[in-house]
Each structure stands twice: as structure tokens, then as C-alpha cells.
CSV table of C-alpha atoms in Angstrom, one decimal:
chain,number,residue,atom,x,y,z
O,1,UNK,CA,136.9,92.4,91.5
O,2,UNK,CA,134.3,90.3,93.4
O,3,UNK,CA,130.7,90.9,92.6
O,4,UNK,CA,127.8,90.1,94.8
O,5,UNK,CA,125.0,87.7,93.8
O,6,UNK,CA,122.7,90.7,93.5
O,7,UNK,CA,125.1,92.4,91.0
O,8,UNK,CA,125.3,89.2,88.9
O,9,UNK,CA,121.5,89.0,88.9
O,10,UNK,CA,121.1,92.6,87.9
O,11,UNK,CA,123.7,92.1,85.1
O,12,UNK,CA,121.7,89.2,83.8
O,13,UNK,CA,118.5,91.2,83.7
O,14,UNK,CA,120.3,94.0,81.8
O,15,UNK,CA,121.5,91.4,79.3
O,16,UNK,CA,117.9,90.1,78.9
O,17,UNK,CA,116.6,93.7,78.3
O,18,UNK,CA,119.3,94.3,75.7
O,19,UNK,CA,118.1,91.3,73.7
O,20,UNK,CA,115.1,93.2,72.4
O,21,UNK,CA,115.2,96.6,70.9
O,22,UNK,CA,111.9,98.4,71.4
O,23,UNK,CA,113.1,101.8,70.0
O,24,UNK,CA,111.5,101.0,66.6
O,25,UNK,CA,108.1,100.3,68.2
O,26,UNK,CA,105.7,102.7,66.4
O,27,UNK,CA,103.1,104.8,68.3
O,28,UNK,CA,100.4,103.0,66.4
O,29,UNK,CA,101.6,99.6,67.6
O,30,UNK,CA,101.9,100.8,71.2
O,31,UNK,CA,98.4,102.2,71.1
O,32,UNK,CA,97.1,98.9,69.9
O,33,UNK,CA,99.0,97.0,72.6
O,34,UNK,CA,97.7,99.3,75.3
O,35,UNK,CA,94.1,98.9,74.1
O,36,UNK,CA,94.4,95.2,73.9
O,37,UNK,CA,95.7,94.8,77.4
O,38,UNK,CA,93.0,97.1,78.7
O,39,UNK,CA,90.2,95.3,76.9
O,40,UNK,CA,91.4,91.8,77.7
O,41,UNK,CA,91.8,92.7,81.4
O,42,UNK,CA,88.4,94.3,81.7
O,43,UNK,CA,86.3,91.9,79.5
O,44,UNK,CA,88.3,88.8,79.3
O,45,UNK,CA,90.9,87.6,76.8
O,46,UNK,CA,88.5,85.5,74.7
O,47,UNK,CA,86.1,88.4,74.3
O,48,UNK,CA,88.6,90.6,72.5
O,49,UNK,CA,88.5,90.2,68.7
O,50,UNK,CA,90.0,92.3,65.9
O,51,UNK,CA,86.6,93.9,65.5
O,52,UNK,CA,86.1,94.9,69.1
O,53,UNK,CA,89.7,96.1,69.2
O,54,UNK,CA,89.0,98.2,66.2
O,55,UNK,CA,85.9,99.7,67.7
O,56,UNK,CA,87.8,100.6,70.9
O,57,UNK,CA,90.5,102.4,68.9
O,58,UNK,CA,88.2,103.8,66.2
O,59,UNK,CA,90.3,102.0,63.6
O,60,UNK,CA,89.4,100.0,60.6
O,61,UNK,CA,90.6,96.4,60.3
O,62,UNK,CA,93.1,97.1,57.5
O,63,UNK,CA,94.8,99.6,59.8
O,64,UNK,CA,95.1,97.1,62.6
O,65,UNK,CA,96.4,94.4,60.2
O,66,UNK,CA,98.9,96.9,58.7
O,67,UNK,CA,100.5,97.2,62.2
O,68,UNK,CA,100.0,93.5,63.1
O,69,UNK,CA,99.7,91.3,59.9
O,70,UNK,CA,99.4,88.2,62.1
O,71,UNK,CA,96.2,89.5,63.7
O,72,UNK,CA,95.2,88.8,67.3
O,73,UNK,CA,97.8,86.0,67.8
O,74,UNK,CA,100.6,88.5,67.0
O,75,UNK,CA,99.1,91.1,69.2
O,76,UNK,CA,98.9,88.7,72.1
O,77,UNK,CA,102.5,87.6,71.6
O,78,UNK,CA,103.7,91.2,71.4
O,79,UNK,CA,101.7,92.3,74.4
O,80,UNK,CA,103.2,89.5,76.5
O,81,UNK,CA,106.7,90.4,75.4
O,82,UNK,CA,106.1,94.1,75.8
O,83,UNK,CA,104.7,93.7,79.3
O,84,UNK,CA,107.5,91.4,80.3
O,85,UNK,CA,110.2,93.8,79.2
O,86,UNK,CA,108.5,96.8,80.9
O,87,UNK,CA,108.2,94.8,84.1
O,88,UNK,CA,111.8,93.8,84.0
O,89,UNK,CA,113.0,97.3,83.2
O,90,UNK,CA,111.1,98.9,85.9
O,91,UNK,CA,112.0,96.3,88.5
O,92,UNK,CA,115.7,96.5,87.7
O,93,UNK,CA,115.5,100.3,88.1
O,94,UNK,CA,114.0,99.9,91.6
O,95,UNK,CA,116.5,97.1,92.5
O,96,UNK,CA,119.5,99.0,91.4
O,97,UNK,CA,118.6,101.9,93.7
O,98,UNK,CA,119.0,99.8,96.8
O,99,UNK,CA,122.2,99.6,98.9
O,100,UNK,CA,121.8,96.4,101.0
O,101,UNK,CA,120.4,92.9,100.4
O,102,UNK,CA,117.6,93.6,102.9
O,103,UNK,CA,116.6,96.7,100.9
O,104,UNK,CA,116.9,94.7,97.7
O,105,UNK,CA,114.6,92.0,98.9
O,106,UNK,CA,112.1,94.5,100.1
O,107,UNK,CA,112.2,96.3,96.8
O,108,UNK,CA,111.6,93.1,94.8
O,109,UNK,CA,108.6,92.2,97.0
O,110,UNK,CA,107.1,95.7,97.1
O,111,UNK,CA,107.4,96.2,93.3
O,112,UNK,CA,105.9,92.7,92.6
O,113,UNK,CA,103.0,93.2,94.8
O,114,UNK,CA,102.3,96.8,93.8
O,115,UNK,CA,102.2,95.7,90.1
O,116,UNK,CA,99.6,93.0,91.0
O,117,UNK,CA,97.4,95.5,92.8
O,118,UNK,CA,97.8,98.6,90.6
O,119,UNK,CA,98.1,97.0,87.2
O,120,UNK,CA,95.3,94.5,86.4
O,121,UNK,CA,97.1,93.5,83.2
O,122,UNK,CA,99.6,91.7,85.5
O,123,UNK,CA,96.9,89.1,86.2
O,124,UNK,CA,96.3,88.8,82.5
O,125,UNK,CA,100.0,88.0,81.9
O,126,UNK,CA,99.7,85.3,84.6
O,127,UNK,CA,96.6,83.9,82.9
O,128,UNK,CA,98.1,83.8,79.4
O,129,UNK,CA,101.3,82.2,80.6
O,130,UNK,CA,99.3,79.6,82.5
O,131,UNK,CA,97.0,78.9,79.5
O,132,UNK,CA,100.0,78.5,77.2
O,133,UNK,CA,101.3,75.7,79.5
O,134,UNK,CA,98.2,73.7,78.5
O,135,UNK,CA,97.1,75.0,75.1
O,136,UNK,CA,100.6,75.9,73.7
O,137,UNK,CA,99.3,78.9,71.7
O,138,UNK,CA,102.4,81.1,72.0
O,139,UNK,CA,105.2,81.0,69.5
O,140,UNK,CA,108.5,79.4,70.4
O,141,UNK,CA,110.4,82.7,70.7
O,142,UNK,CA,107.8,84.3,73.0
O,143,UNK,CA,107.6,81.2,75.2
O,144,UNK,CA,111.4,81.1,75.5
O,145,UNK,CA,111.4,84.8,76.4
O,146,UNK,CA,108.8,84.4,79.1
O,147,UNK,CA,110.6,81.3,80.6
O,148,UNK,CA,113.9,83.2,80.6
O,149,UNK,CA,112.4,86.1,82.4
O,150,UNK,CA,110.7,83.9,85.0
O,151,UNK,CA,114.0,82.3,85.8
O,152,UNK,CA,115.8,85.7,86.0
O,153,UNK,CA,113.0,87.1,88.3
O,154,UNK,CA,113.4,84.1,90.6
O,155,UNK,CA,117.2,84.5,90.5
O,156,UNK,CA,116.9,88.0,91.8
O,157,UNK,CA,115.2,86.7,94.9
O,158,UNK,CA,117.8,83.9,95.3
O,159,UNK,CA,120.6,86.5,95.0
O,160,UNK,CA,119.0,88.7,97.7
O,161,UNK,CA,118.6,85.7,100.0
O,162,UNK,CA,122.1,84.5,99.4
O,163,UNK,CA,123.5,87.9,100.2
O,164,UNK,CA,121.5,87.8,103.5
O,165,UNK,CA,123.0,84.4,104.3
O,166,UNK,CA,119.9,82.3,103.4
O,167,UNK,CA,119.3,79.6,100.9
O,168,UNK,CA,116.1,80.1,98.9
O,169,UNK,CA,114.6,76.7,97.9
O,170,UNK,CA,112.4,76.1,94.9
O,171,UNK,CA,109.5,75.5,97.4
O,172,UNK,CA,110.1,78.9,99.0
O,173,UNK,CA,110.1,80.6,95.6
O,174,UNK,CA,106.9,78.9,94.7
O,175,UNK,CA,105.2,79.9,98.0
O,176,UNK,CA,106.4,83.5,97.8
O,177,UNK,CA,105.4,84.0,94.2
O,178,UNK,CA,102.0,82.4,94.8
O,179,UNK,CA,101.5,84.8,97.7
O,180,UNK,CA,102.4,87.9,95.7
O,181,UNK,CA,100.7,86.8,92.4
O,182,UNK,CA,97.5,86.2,94.4
O,183,UNK,CA,97.5,89.5,96.2
O,184,UNK,CA,94.2,90.5,94.8
O,185,UNK,CA,92.5,87.7,96.7
O,186,UNK,CA,93.9,88.6,100.2
O,187,UNK,CA,95.3,92.1,100.3
O,188,UNK,CA,91.8,93.8,100.6
O,189,UNK,CA,93.3,97.1,99.4
O,190,UNK,CA,91.0,100.1,99.8
O,191,UNK,CA,92.7,102.0,96.9
O,192,UNK,CA,94.5,104.5,99.1
O,193,UNK,CA,98.3,105.1,99.1
O,194,UNK,CA,98.5,104.8,102.8
O,195,UNK,CA,96.7,101.4,102.8
O,196,UNK,CA,99.0,100.2,100.0
O,197,UNK,CA,102.1,101.0,102.0
O,198,UNK,CA,100.7,98.9,104.9
O,199,UNK,CA,100.0,96.0,102.6
O,200,UNK,CA,103.5,96.2,101.0
O,201,UNK,CA,105.2,96.3,104.4
O,202,UNK,CA,103.1,93.3,105.5
O,203,UNK,CA,104.1,91.4,102.4
O,204,UNK,CA,107.8,92.1,103.0
O,205,UNK,CA,107.5,90.8,106.6
O,206,UNK,CA,105.5,87.7,105.4
O,207,UNK,CA,108.1,86.8,102.7
O,208,UNK,CA,111.0,87.3,105.1
O,209,UNK,CA,109.3,85.0,107.6
O,210,UNK,CA,108.9,82.3,105.0
O,211,UNK,CA,112.6,82.6,104.2
O,212,UNK,CA,113.7,82.6,107.8
O,213,UNK,CA,111.4,79.9,109.1
O,214,UNK,CA,112.4,77.5,106.3
O,215,UNK,CA,116.1,78.2,106.8
O,216,UNK,CA,115.7,77.8,110.5
O,217,UNK,CA,114.0,74.4,110.0
O,218,UNK,CA,116.9,73.3,107.8
O,219,UNK,CA,119.4,74.3,110.5
O,220,UNK,CA,117.6,72.0,113.0
O,221,UNK,CA,117.8,68.9,110.8
């Protein structure tokens, strides 16, 4: 049986998700992760300490350390991993509901952009990953997990492009991800569902034009 590039990409994401079992994550740990992401997004990563986190949760330091013995560093690493897996899981669910490469591409773009606009912690994820490239503060396992997911995410776009008859270059990927990750600076969303739909549709058209123009230029060479 022949599988499409999209099916291979989806299978790789499922394998990535299966590599980490979150079923044992306790409610207390999840509550701490949610509070950390919320505080770090609202006030800045460096402003969050175990003390401020404890005040936010009305918890004493020993309770925080009983859940995360490694303190803030462990919470940061777990938050990154948790956000990564939730993003991958939810994106895969959206992608698997499509029936054509064009719908698949649109689903990838719409989900990516909606996350950037509706979930401020997505910007925090981008910031922490970028900071680690310089400061190298993440553990090896978390860094490898993040790098693996970034490649899988890009591969989903490449698979959609291939199924549509296009080649998606590394430059195209960089341009498209820069456009989507920076949505907060250009989308000018008014907060309404109707305006969000218009922005998402516009983003799909923009990313398709990047793909089509670059492939058209290659065909003329």
C-alpha cells in the first residue's frame, strides 16, 4: 500500500507523541505548569521565581519542590515539553481531519496562527527556545525533544506541499514560520471570532502565494 507524504508525516508525529507518557502527570504538577506559563507570559520569564509562583498558587515552597525537586529549571523544562506535546497533539488532530493536501496545508497554517494569537504562551515558547540557542540553559533531553518537534512540524508543511506538487525549500519554510510566529505584530486582531477568521484566511492565501511564487521562479530558471 502506498502512503502519501502527509500520511508519513502524521505517522511520525504520532510516534513523537508516543515517546512521552503524560498520563502520570499529577494535577498538582499540571497546576504549577499552567501557573508558570501564565505568569511568565504576563510578567516575563525572568520575573518568575519560586516565591512568586508560590504566591500565585497559594502554595508554600516545600509543596512546590515536592512536585518539582529541581526548582524553576525543572519547571521551565517541563513547561516547554508539555506545551510542545499539547501543540503537536492538537495540530495532529486538526490535520488528520482533512481530506486533501490543500485542506491539510490550510489546517496547518490556521492552527499555527490561531495558537500565536489566542495563546500568548506560544510566544514564550519561541522566546525560551531562542534563548537556549545562546545561553544553552535547557537539558539535553528537552533540547533534543524541541529540535525533533521543530523538524516534524516543518515536515508536515513539506508533505502538504509535495502532495500539491510543490517543492518547499528551507528558505520558504523560514519565511512562512517567521510570518506565522510574528502574527502578533501584523495581524491587528480585534479579538472577535469573525476578524480571526479573516486573518486566518489571509494567512493561508499569503503562505500559498509564497509557495507558488517561489516554485514558479524555479520553473523559469
